PDB file of C-alpha atoms in Angstrom:
ATOM      1  CA  MET A 639       0.052  -0.062   0.103  1.00 47.00           C
ATOM      2  CA  GLY A 640       1.264   3.384  -0.939  1.00 46.00           C
ATOM      3  CA  VAL A 641       1.809   6.396   1.241  1.00 43.00           C
ATOM      4  CA  ASP A 642      -1.370   8.108   0.003  1.00 50.00           C
ATOM      5  CA  GLY A 643      -3.541   4.752   0.609  1.00 50.00           C
ATOM      6  CA  PHE A 644      -2.228   4.661   4.228  1.00 46.00           C
ATOM      7  CA  ASN A 645      -2.925   8.288   5.012  1.00 52.00           C
ATOM      8  CA  ASN A 646      -6.419   7.857   3.431  1.00 59.00           C
ATOM      9  CA  GLN A 647      -6.932   4.951   5.793  1.00 65.00           C
ATOM     10  CA  VAL A 648      -5.698   6.912   8.860  1.00 64.00           C
ATOM     11  CA  GLY A 649      -8.280   9.705   7.954  1.00 79.00           C
ATOM     12  CA  ASN A 650     -11.046   7.181   7.667  1.00 89.00           C
ATOM     13  CA  ILE A 651     -10.070   5.781  11.086  1.00 91.00           C
ATOM     14  CA  GLU A 652     -10.087   9.438  12.636  1.00 92.00           C
ATOM     15  CA  ILE A 653     -13.497   9.842  10.997  1.00 94.00           C
ATOM     16  CA  LEU A 654     -14.869   6.669  12.506  1.00 95.00           C
ATOM     17  CA  GLU A 655     -13.553   7.502  15.975  1.00 95.00           C
ATOM     18  CA  LYS A 656     -15.100  10.836  15.816  1.00 96.00           C
ATOM     19  CA  TRP A 657     -18.483   9.148  14.603  1.00 97.00           C
ATOM     20  CA  ILE A 658     -18.308   6.756  17.713  1.00 97.00           C
ATOM     21  CA  GLU A 659     -17.745   9.654  20.095  1.00 96.00           C
ATOM     22  CA  GLU A 660     -20.746  11.467  18.571  1.00 97.00           C
ATOM     23  CA  GLU A 661     -22.818   8.478  18.792  1.00 97.00           C
ATOM     24  CA  GLN A 662     -21.947   7.894  22.522  1.00 97.00           C
ATOM     25  CA  ARG A 663     -22.925  11.586  23.204  1.00 97.00           C
ATOM     26  CA  ILE A 664     -26.273  10.944  21.439  1.00 98.00           C
ATOM     27  CA  ILE A 665     -26.874   7.735  23.476  1.00 98.00           C
ATOM     28  CA  LEU A 666     -25.989   9.712  26.790  1.00 98.00           C
ATOM     29  CA  LYS A 667     -28.577  12.343  25.985  1.00 98.00           C
ATOM     30  CA  LYS A 668     -31.287   9.780  25.012  1.00 98.00           C
ATOM     31  CA  ALA A 669     -30.530   7.733  28.201  1.00 98.00           C
ATOM     32  CA  GLN A 670     -30.753  11.003  30.392  1.00 98.00           C
ATOM     33  CA  MET A 671     -34.087  11.803  28.769  1.00 98.00           C
ATOM     34  CA  VAL A 672     -35.457   8.438  29.456  1.00 98.00           C
ATOM     35  CA  ASN A 673     -34.053   8.743  33.062  1.00 98.00           C
ATOM     36  CA  ASP A 674     -35.883  12.017  33.397  1.00 98.00           C
ATOM     37  CA  VAL A 675     -39.170  10.504  32.260  1.00 98.00           C
ATOM     38  CA  PHE A 676     -38.834   7.811  35.137  1.00 97.00           C
ATOM     39  CA  TRP A 677     -38.094  10.290  37.785  1.00 96.00           C
ATOM     40  CA  LYS A 678     -40.774  12.818  36.660  1.00 96.00           C
ATOM     41  CA  HIS A 679     -43.368  10.105  36.724  1.00 93.00           C
ATOM     42  CA  ARG A 680     -42.107   8.974  40.120  1.00 90.00           C
ATOM     43  CA  ASP A 681     -42.299  12.581  41.551  1.00 88.00           C
ATOM     44  CA  GLN A 682     -45.796  12.887  40.156  1.00 88.00           C
ATOM     45  CA  LEU A 683     -46.983   9.518  42.042  1.00 83.00           C
ATOM     46  CA  ILE A 684     -45.401  10.920  45.279  1.00 79.00           C
ATOM     47  CA  GLU A 685     -47.217  14.235  44.700  1.00 79.00           C
ATOM     48  CA  ASN A 686     -50.524  12.723  44.134  1.00 75.00           C
ATOM     49  CA  SER A 687     -50.010  10.114  46.816  1.00 65.00           C
ATOM     50  CA  PHE A 688     -51.395   7.196  44.724  1.00 56.00           C
ATOM     51  CA  GLU A 689     -52.210   4.380  47.104  1.00 56.00           C
ATOM     52  CA  GLY A 690     -49.599   5.646  49.699  1.00 54.00           C
ATOM     53  CA  ALA A 691     -46.914   5.557  47.018  1.00 56.00           C
ATOM     54  CA  GLU A 692     -43.411   5.284  48.432  1.00 67.00           C
ATOM     55  CA  PRO A 693     -41.553   4.102  45.385  1.00 68.00           C
ATOM     56  CA  LEU A 694     -38.193   2.529  46.150  1.00 86.00           C
ATOM     57  CA  LEU A 695     -37.024   1.686  42.793  1.00 93.00           C
ATOM     58  CA  GLY A 696     -34.643   4.265  40.877  1.00 94.00           C
ATOM     59  CA  CYS A 697     -32.599   4.262  37.911  1.00 96.00           C
ATOM     60  CA  ARG A 698     -29.414   6.157  36.906  1.00 96.00           C
ATOM     61  CA  VAL A 699     -27.280   7.025  34.017  1.00 97.00           C
ATOM     62  CA  GLN A 700     -23.619   7.468  34.973  1.00 95.00           C
ATOM     63  CA  VAL A 701     -20.364   8.268  33.012  1.00 94.00           C
ATOM     64  CA  LYS A 702     -17.264   6.942  34.286  1.00 88.00           C
ATOM     65  CA  ASP A 703     -14.942   4.955  31.811  1.00 84.00           C
ATOM     66  CA  GLY A 704     -18.172   4.545  29.634  1.00 88.00           C
ATOM     67  CA  ILE A 705     -21.807   5.054  29.999  1.00 94.00           C
ATOM     68  CA  SER A 706     -23.579   2.893  32.576  1.00 94.00           C
ATOM     69  CA  ILE A 707     -27.552   2.575  32.715  1.00 97.00           C
ATOM     70  CA  SER A 708     -28.739   0.767  35.773  1.00 97.00           C
ATOM     71  CA  TRP A 709     -31.676   0.206  38.311  1.00 97.00           C
ATOM     72  CA  PHE A 710     -31.364   0.264  42.098  1.00 96.00           C
ATOM     73  CA  VAL A 711     -33.620  -0.015  45.154  1.00 94.00           C
ATOM     74  CA  TRP A 712     -33.546   2.232  48.018  1.00 88.00           C
ATOM     75  CA  LYS A 713     -32.952   0.312  51.269  1.00 84.00           C
ATOM     76  CA  PHE A 714     -32.985   1.671  54.861  1.00 76.00           C
ATOM     77  CA  TYR A 715     -31.172   0.828  58.016  1.00 76.00           C
ATOM     78  CA  LYS A 716     -30.914   2.280  61.513  1.00 71.00           C
ATOM     79  CA  PRO A 717     -27.389   2.832  62.847  1.00 72.00           C
ATOM     80  CA  ARG A 718     -27.049   2.814  66.542  1.00 71.00           C
ATOM     81  CA  ALA A 719     -25.037   6.136  66.516  1.00 71.00           C
ATOM     82  CA  LEU A 720     -28.085   7.979  65.045  1.00 67.00           C
ATOM     83  CA  LYS A 721     -30.443   6.785  67.702  1.00 73.00           C
ATOM     84  CA  GLY A 722     -33.404   5.572  65.803  1.00 69.00           C
ATOM     85  CA  LYS A 723     -32.868   7.713  62.570  1.00 74.00           C
ATOM     86  CA  SER A 724     -33.102   5.695  59.429  1.00 72.00           C
ATOM     87  CA  ARG A 725     -30.441   6.096  56.707  1.00 75.00           C
ATOM     88  CA  ARG A 726     -30.709   5.338  53.234  1.00 78.00           C
ATOM     89  CA  TYR A 727     -28.394   3.324  50.875  1.00 84.00           C
ATOM     90  CA  ASN A 728     -28.766   2.053  47.114  1.00 88.00           C
ATOM     91  CA  GLU A 729     -28.869  -1.514  46.402  1.00 91.00           C
ATOM     92  CA  HIS A 730     -28.014  -2.250  42.579  1.00 94.00           C
ATOM     93  CA  ILE A 731     -30.314  -4.615  40.843  1.00 95.00           C
ATOM     94  CA  LYS A 732     -28.311  -7.221  38.804  1.00 94.00           C
ATOM     95  CA  LYS A 733     -29.088  -7.527  35.111  1.00 93.00           C
ATOM     96  CA  PRO A 734     -29.005 -11.009  33.600  1.00 92.00           C
ATOM     97  CA  LYS A 735     -25.447 -11.681  32.332  1.00 91.00           C
ATOM     98  CA  GLY A 736     -25.119 -11.291  28.734  1.00 90.00           C
ATOM     99  CA  GLU A 737     -28.403  -9.576  28.445  1.00 93.00           C
ATOM    100  CA  PHE A 738     -29.029  -5.893  27.585  1.00 95.00           C
ATOM    101  CA  LYS A 739     -32.344  -5.849  29.428  1.00 97.00           C
ATOM    102  CA  TYR A 740     -33.328  -6.221  33.097  1.00 97.00           C
ATOM    103  CA  SER A 741     -35.971  -8.580  34.245  1.00 96.00           C
ATOM    104  CA  LEU A 742     -39.211  -6.633  34.205  1.00 97.00           C
ATOM    105  CA  SER A 743     -40.557  -8.908  36.905  1.00 96.00           C
ATOM    106  CA  LYS A 744     -37.646  -8.134  39.174  1.00 96.00           C
ATOM    107  CA  LEU A 745     -38.107  -4.295  38.660  1.00 97.00           C
ATOM    108  CA  TYR A 746     -41.783  -4.452  39.185  1.00 96.00           C
ATOM    109  CA  LYS A 747     -41.250  -6.120  42.426  1.00 94.00           C
ATOM    110  CA  HIS A 748     -39.835  -3.103  43.789  1.00 93.00           C
ATOM    111  CA  ALA A 749     -42.225  -0.672  42.373  1.00 91.00           C
ATOM    112  CA  ASN A 750     -45.711   0.511  42.751  1.00 87.00           C
ATOM    113  CA  GLU A 751     -48.228  -0.828  40.222  1.00 89.00           C
ATOM    114  CA  LYS A 752     -48.804   2.482  38.592  1.00 89.00           C
ATOM    115  CA  GLN A 753     -45.267   2.698  37.649  1.00 93.00           C
ATOM    116  CA  HIS A 754     -45.154  -0.575  35.625  1.00 96.00           C
ATOM    117  CA  ASP A 755     -45.922   1.153  32.248  1.00 97.00           C
ATOM    118  CA  THR A 756     -43.089   3.624  32.849  1.00 97.00           C
ATOM    119  CA  ILE A 757     -40.663   1.118  33.960  1.00 98.00           C
ATOM    120  CA  ARG A 758     -41.451  -1.037  30.865  1.00 98.00           C
ATOM    121  CA  TYR A 759     -41.046   2.062  28.572  1.00 98.00           C
ATOM    122  CA  CYS A 760     -37.747   3.231  30.078  1.00 98.00           C
ATOM    123  CA  GLU A 761     -36.377  -0.307  30.358  1.00 98.00           C
ATOM    124  CA  ASP A 762     -37.138  -1.050  26.621  1.00 98.00           C
ATOM    125  CA  ASN A 763     -35.347   2.173  25.760  1.00 98.00           C
ATOM    126  CA  PHE A 764     -32.410   1.520  27.997  1.00 98.00           C
ATOM    127  CA  ALA A 765     -31.877  -1.928  26.669  1.00 98.00           C
ATOM    128  CA  GLU A 766     -31.779  -0.568  23.222  1.00 98.00           C
ATOM    129  CA  LEU A 767     -29.167   2.037  24.222  1.00 98.00           C
ATOM    130  CA  ARG A 768     -27.010  -0.625  26.108  1.00 97.00           C
ATOM    131  CA  ASP A 769     -27.046  -2.848  23.037  1.00 97.00           C
ATOM    132  CA  LYS A 770     -25.904   0.192  20.951  1.00 98.00           C
ATOM    133  CA  LEU A 771     -23.123   1.019  23.566  1.00 97.00           C
ATOM    134  CA  GLU A 772     -22.007  -2.418  23.337  1.00 96.00           C
ATOM    135  CA  ARG A 773     -21.694  -2.407  19.526  1.00 97.00           C
ATOM    136  CA  LEU A 774     -19.642   0.789  19.868  1.00 97.00           C
ATOM    137  CA  ARG A 775     -17.406  -0.721  22.417  1.00 96.00           C
ATOM    138  CA  LYS A 776     -16.580  -3.632  20.103  1.00 96.00           C
ATOM    139  CA  LEU A 777     -16.016  -1.393  17.207  1.00 96.00           C
ATOM    140  CA  LYS A 778     -13.586   0.638  19.325  1.00 95.00           C
ATOM    141  CA  ILE A 779     -11.713  -2.556  20.258  1.00 96.00           C
ATOM    142  CA  TRP A 780     -11.477  -3.610  16.517  1.00 94.00           C
ATOM    143  CA  ILE A 781     -10.205  -0.032  15.739  1.00 94.00           C
ATOM    144  CA  VAL A 782      -7.445  -0.300  18.360  1.00 94.00           C
ATOM    145  CA  ALA A 783      -6.521  -3.833  16.991  1.00 94.00           C
ATOM    146  CA  TYR A 784      -6.378  -2.481  13.451  1.00 91.00           C
ATOM    147  CA  LYS A 785      -4.100   0.554  14.432  1.00 89.00           C
ATOM    148  CA  LYS A 786      -1.715  -1.892  16.267  1.00 90.00           C
ATOM    149  CA  SER A 787      -1.677  -4.238  13.166  1.00 89.00           C
ATOM    150  CA  GLU A 788      -0.937  -1.149  11.061  1.00 83.00           C
ATOM    151  CA  GLU A 789       1.921   0.001  13.379  1.00 83.00           C
ATOM    152  CA  LYS A 790       3.582  -3.417  13.140  1.00 81.00           C
ATOM    153  CA  THR A 791       3.214  -3.531   9.371  1.00 81.00           C
ATOM    154  CA  SER A 792       4.514   0.127   9.112  1.00 75.00           C
ATOM    155  CA  ASN A 793       7.495  -0.958  11.268  1.00 75.00           C
ATOM    156  CA  LYS A 794       8.326  -4.094   9.162  1.00 69.00           C
ATOM    157  CA  THR A 795       8.046  -1.911   6.065  1.00 61.00           C
ATOM    158  CA  ASP A 796      10.354   0.734   7.659  1.00 59.00           C
ATOM    159  CA  ASP A 797      12.855  -2.100   8.656  1.00 60.00           C
ATOM    160  CA  ASN A 798      12.655  -3.510   4.979  1.00 60.00           C
ATOM    161  CA  ASN A 799      13.291  -0.102   3.639  1.00 59.00           C
ATOM    162  CA  ASP A 800      16.253   0.296   5.889  1.00 57.00           C
ATOM    163  CA  GLU A 801      17.688  -2.867   4.960  1.00 61.00           C
ATOM    164  CA  GLN A 802      17.205  -2.087   1.225  1.00 62.00           C
ATOM    165  CA  GLU A 803      18.973   1.406   1.691  1.00 61.00           C
ATOM    166  CA  SER A 804      21.903  -0.259   3.423  1.00 58.00           C
ATOM    167  CA  GLU A 805      22.063  -2.722   0.546  1.00 62.00           C
ATOM    168  CA  ASN A 806      22.134  -0.014  -1.892  1.00 58.00           C
ATOM    169  CA  VAL A 807      24.822   1.976   0.032  1.00 52.00           C
ATOM    170  CA  GLU A 808      27.009  -1.107   0.193  1.00 60.00           C
ATOM    171  CA  LYS A 809      26.627  -1.746  -3.598  1.00 58.00           C
ATOM    172  CA  SER A 810      27.497   1.788  -4.314  1.00 56.00           C
ATOM    173  CA  ASN A 811      30.645   1.727  -2.210  1.00 55.00           C
ATOM    174  CA  GLU A 812      31.751  -1.443  -3.922  1.00 58.00           C
ATOM    175  CA  ASP A 813      31.383   0.298  -7.327  1.00 53.00           C
TER     176      ASP A 813
END
Protein backbone atom coordinates (compact mmCIF):
# COMPACT_ATOMS: atom_id res chain seq x y z
CA MET A 1 0.00 0.00 0.00
CA GLY A 2 1.37 3.40 -0.93
CA VAL A 3 1.73 6.35 1.42
CA ASP A 4 -1.42 7.97 -0.01
CA GLY A 5 -3.46 4.82 0.67
CA PHE A 6 -2.16 4.64 4.24
CA ASN A 7 -2.90 8.32 4.89
CA ASN A 8 -6.40 7.83 3.46
CA GLN A 9 -7.00 4.89 5.83
CA VAL A 10 -5.73 6.87 8.81
CA GLY A 11 -8.17 9.65 7.88
CA ASN A 12 -11.01 7.12 7.67
CA ILE A 13 -10.12 5.72 11.10
CA GLU A 14 -10.13 9.23 12.58
CA ILE A 15 -13.54 9.90 11.01
CA LEU A 16 -14.83 6.61 12.46
CA GLU A 17 -13.49 7.47 15.93
CA LYS A 18 -15.21 10.88 15.82
CA TRP A 19 -18.44 9.21 14.69
CA ILE A 20 -18.24 6.79 17.65
CA GLU A 21 -17.75 9.70 20.08
CA GLU A 22 -20.74 11.52 18.58
CA GLU A 23 -22.90 8.38 18.79
CA GLN A 24 -21.94 7.99 22.46
CA ARG A 25 -22.95 11.61 23.14
CA ILE A 26 -26.30 11.00 21.43
CA ILE A 27 -26.85 7.80 23.44
CA LEU A 28 -25.99 9.62 26.68
CA LYS A 29 -28.52 12.38 25.91
CA LYS A 30 -31.23 9.82 25.09
CA ALA A 31 -30.47 7.84 28.25
CA GLN A 32 -30.67 10.99 30.36
CA MET A 33 -33.99 11.91 28.74
CA VAL A 34 -35.45 8.46 29.48
CA ASN A 35 -34.06 8.68 33.02
CA ASP A 36 -35.81 12.04 33.44
CA VAL A 37 -39.11 10.49 32.27
CA PHE A 38 -38.82 7.87 35.02
CA TRP A 39 -38.06 10.39 37.77
CA LYS A 40 -40.77 12.85 36.69
CA HIS A 41 -43.37 10.07 36.74
CA ARG A 42 -42.11 8.91 40.14
CA ASP A 43 -42.32 12.47 41.52
CA GLN A 44 -45.90 12.79 40.21
CA LEU A 45 -46.84 9.57 41.99
CA ILE A 46 -45.49 10.90 45.25
CA GLU A 47 -47.18 14.31 44.80
CA ASN A 48 -50.54 12.69 44.07
CA SER A 49 -50.04 10.10 46.83
CA PHE A 50 -51.36 7.22 44.76
CA GLU A 51 -52.19 4.43 47.17
CA GLY A 52 -49.64 5.68 49.68
CA ALA A 53 -46.93 5.46 47.03
CA GLU A 54 -43.42 5.31 48.37
CA PRO A 55 -41.56 4.07 45.33
CA LEU A 56 -38.25 2.51 46.24
CA LEU A 57 -37.07 1.76 42.70
CA GLY A 58 -34.67 4.14 40.97
CA CYS A 59 -32.56 4.29 37.85
CA ARG A 60 -29.37 6.12 37.01
CA VAL A 61 -27.23 7.03 34.06
CA GLN A 62 -23.55 7.38 34.94
CA VAL A 63 -20.46 8.32 32.99
CA LYS A 64 -17.17 6.90 34.28
CA ASP A 65 -14.96 4.93 31.90
CA GLY A 66 -18.06 4.54 29.77
CA ILE A 67 -21.79 5.07 30.00
CA SER A 68 -23.63 2.95 32.54
CA ILE A 69 -27.43 2.63 32.74
CA SER A 70 -28.69 0.76 35.80
CA TRP A 71 -31.55 0.26 38.25
CA PHE A 72 -31.38 0.25 42.04
CA VAL A 73 -33.58 -0.09 45.12
CA TRP A 74 -33.48 2.23 48.08
CA LYS A 75 -33.02 0.31 51.32
CA PHE A 76 -33.06 1.68 54.84
CA TYR A 77 -31.26 0.85 58.06
CA LYS A 78 -31.01 2.39 61.52
CA PRO A 79 -27.45 2.86 62.74
CA ARG A 80 -27.11 2.81 66.51
CA ALA A 81 -25.13 6.05 66.48
CA LEU A 82 -28.08 7.97 65.01
CA LYS A 83 -30.46 6.79 67.77
CA GLY A 84 -33.45 5.65 65.77
CA LYS A 85 -32.99 7.76 62.64
CA SER A 86 -33.02 5.83 59.39
CA ARG A 87 -30.33 6.05 56.76
CA ARG A 88 -30.82 5.21 53.13
CA TYR A 89 -28.51 3.33 50.77
CA ASN A 90 -28.84 2.09 47.21
CA GLU A 91 -28.73 -1.59 46.36
CA HIS A 92 -27.91 -2.28 42.72
CA ILE A 93 -30.29 -4.63 40.89
CA LYS A 94 -28.39 -7.16 38.80
CA LYS A 95 -29.07 -7.52 35.11
CA PRO A 96 -29.00 -11.07 33.71
CA LYS A 97 -25.51 -11.85 32.45
CA GLY A 98 -25.05 -11.36 28.72
CA GLU A 99 -28.38 -9.53 28.41
CA PHE A 100 -29.03 -5.89 27.62
CA LYS A 101 -32.38 -5.86 29.43
CA TYR A 102 -33.26 -6.18 33.10
CA SER A 103 -35.96 -8.61 34.17
CA LEU A 104 -39.18 -6.57 34.28
CA SER A 105 -40.64 -8.84 36.96
CA LYS A 106 -37.61 -8.10 39.15
CA LEU A 107 -38.08 -4.35 38.62
CA TYR A 108 -41.85 -4.53 39.18
CA LYS A 109 -41.24 -6.30 42.49
CA HIS A 110 -39.74 -3.06 43.86
CA ALA A 111 -42.26 -0.66 42.30
CA ASN A 112 -45.78 0.56 42.72
CA GLU A 113 -48.20 -0.93 40.17
CA LYS A 114 -48.82 2.56 38.76
CA GLN A 115 -45.16 2.64 37.71
CA HIS A 116 -45.17 -0.54 35.61
CA ASP A 117 -45.90 1.11 32.25
CA THR A 118 -43.23 3.75 32.82
CA ILE A 119 -40.71 1.13 33.91
CA ARG A 120 -41.43 -0.97 30.80
CA TYR A 121 -41.07 2.11 28.56
CA CYS A 122 -37.80 3.14 30.23
CA GLU A 123 -36.26 -0.33 30.30
CA ASP A 124 -37.15 -1.02 26.65
CA ASN A 125 -35.35 2.19 25.69
CA PHE A 126 -32.45 1.54 28.07
CA ALA A 127 -31.97 -1.97 26.65
CA GLU A 128 -31.75 -0.60 23.12
CA LEU A 129 -29.20 2.00 24.25
CA ARG A 130 -27.13 -0.61 26.13
CA ASP A 131 -27.07 -2.75 22.97
CA LYS A 132 -25.81 0.21 20.91
CA LEU A 133 -23.18 1.03 23.53
CA GLU A 134 -21.92 -2.55 23.43
CA ARG A 135 -21.65 -2.46 19.63
CA LEU A 136 -19.71 0.82 19.80
CA ARG A 137 -17.42 -0.65 22.48
CA LYS A 138 -16.62 -3.60 20.22
CA LEU A 139 -16.01 -1.29 17.27
CA LYS A 140 -13.50 0.69 19.38
CA ILE A 141 -11.70 -2.55 20.24
CA TRP A 142 -11.45 -3.44 16.55
CA ILE A 143 -10.09 0.03 15.74
CA VAL A 144 -7.38 -0.31 18.40
CA ALA A 145 -6.46 -3.76 17.05
CA TYR A 146 -6.38 -2.39 13.50
CA LYS A 147 -4.12 0.50 14.53
CA LYS A 148 -1.73 -1.92 16.26
CA SER A 149 -1.58 -4.15 13.18
CA GLU A 150 -0.92 -1.09 10.99
CA GLU A 151 1.90 -0.03 13.33
CA LYS A 152 3.49 -3.48 13.10
CA THR A 153 3.12 -3.52 9.33
CA SER A 154 4.52 0.02 9.11
CA ASN A 155 7.49 -0.91 11.32
CA LYS A 156 8.26 -3.99 9.21
CA THR A 157 8.07 -1.90 6.04
CA ASP A 158 10.41 0.68 7.60
CA ASP A 159 12.84 -2.10 8.59
CA ASN A 160 12.74 -3.55 5.05
CA ASN A 161 13.31 -0.08 3.58
CA ASP A 162 16.28 0.44 5.93
CA GLU A 163 17.75 -2.91 4.88
CA GLN A 164 17.25 -2.06 1.20
CA GLU A 165 18.90 1.34 1.66
CA SER A 166 21.91 -0.17 3.43
CA GLU A 167 22.25 -2.78 0.66
CA ASN A 168 22.14 0.01 -1.93
CA VAL A 169 24.79 1.97 0.00
CA GLU A 170 27.02 -1.12 0.20
CA LYS A 171 26.64 -1.74 -3.56
CA SER A 172 27.47 1.88 -4.37
CA ASN A 173 30.53 1.68 -2.10
CA GLU A 174 31.68 -1.45 -3.96
CA ASP A 175 31.42 0.34 -7.33
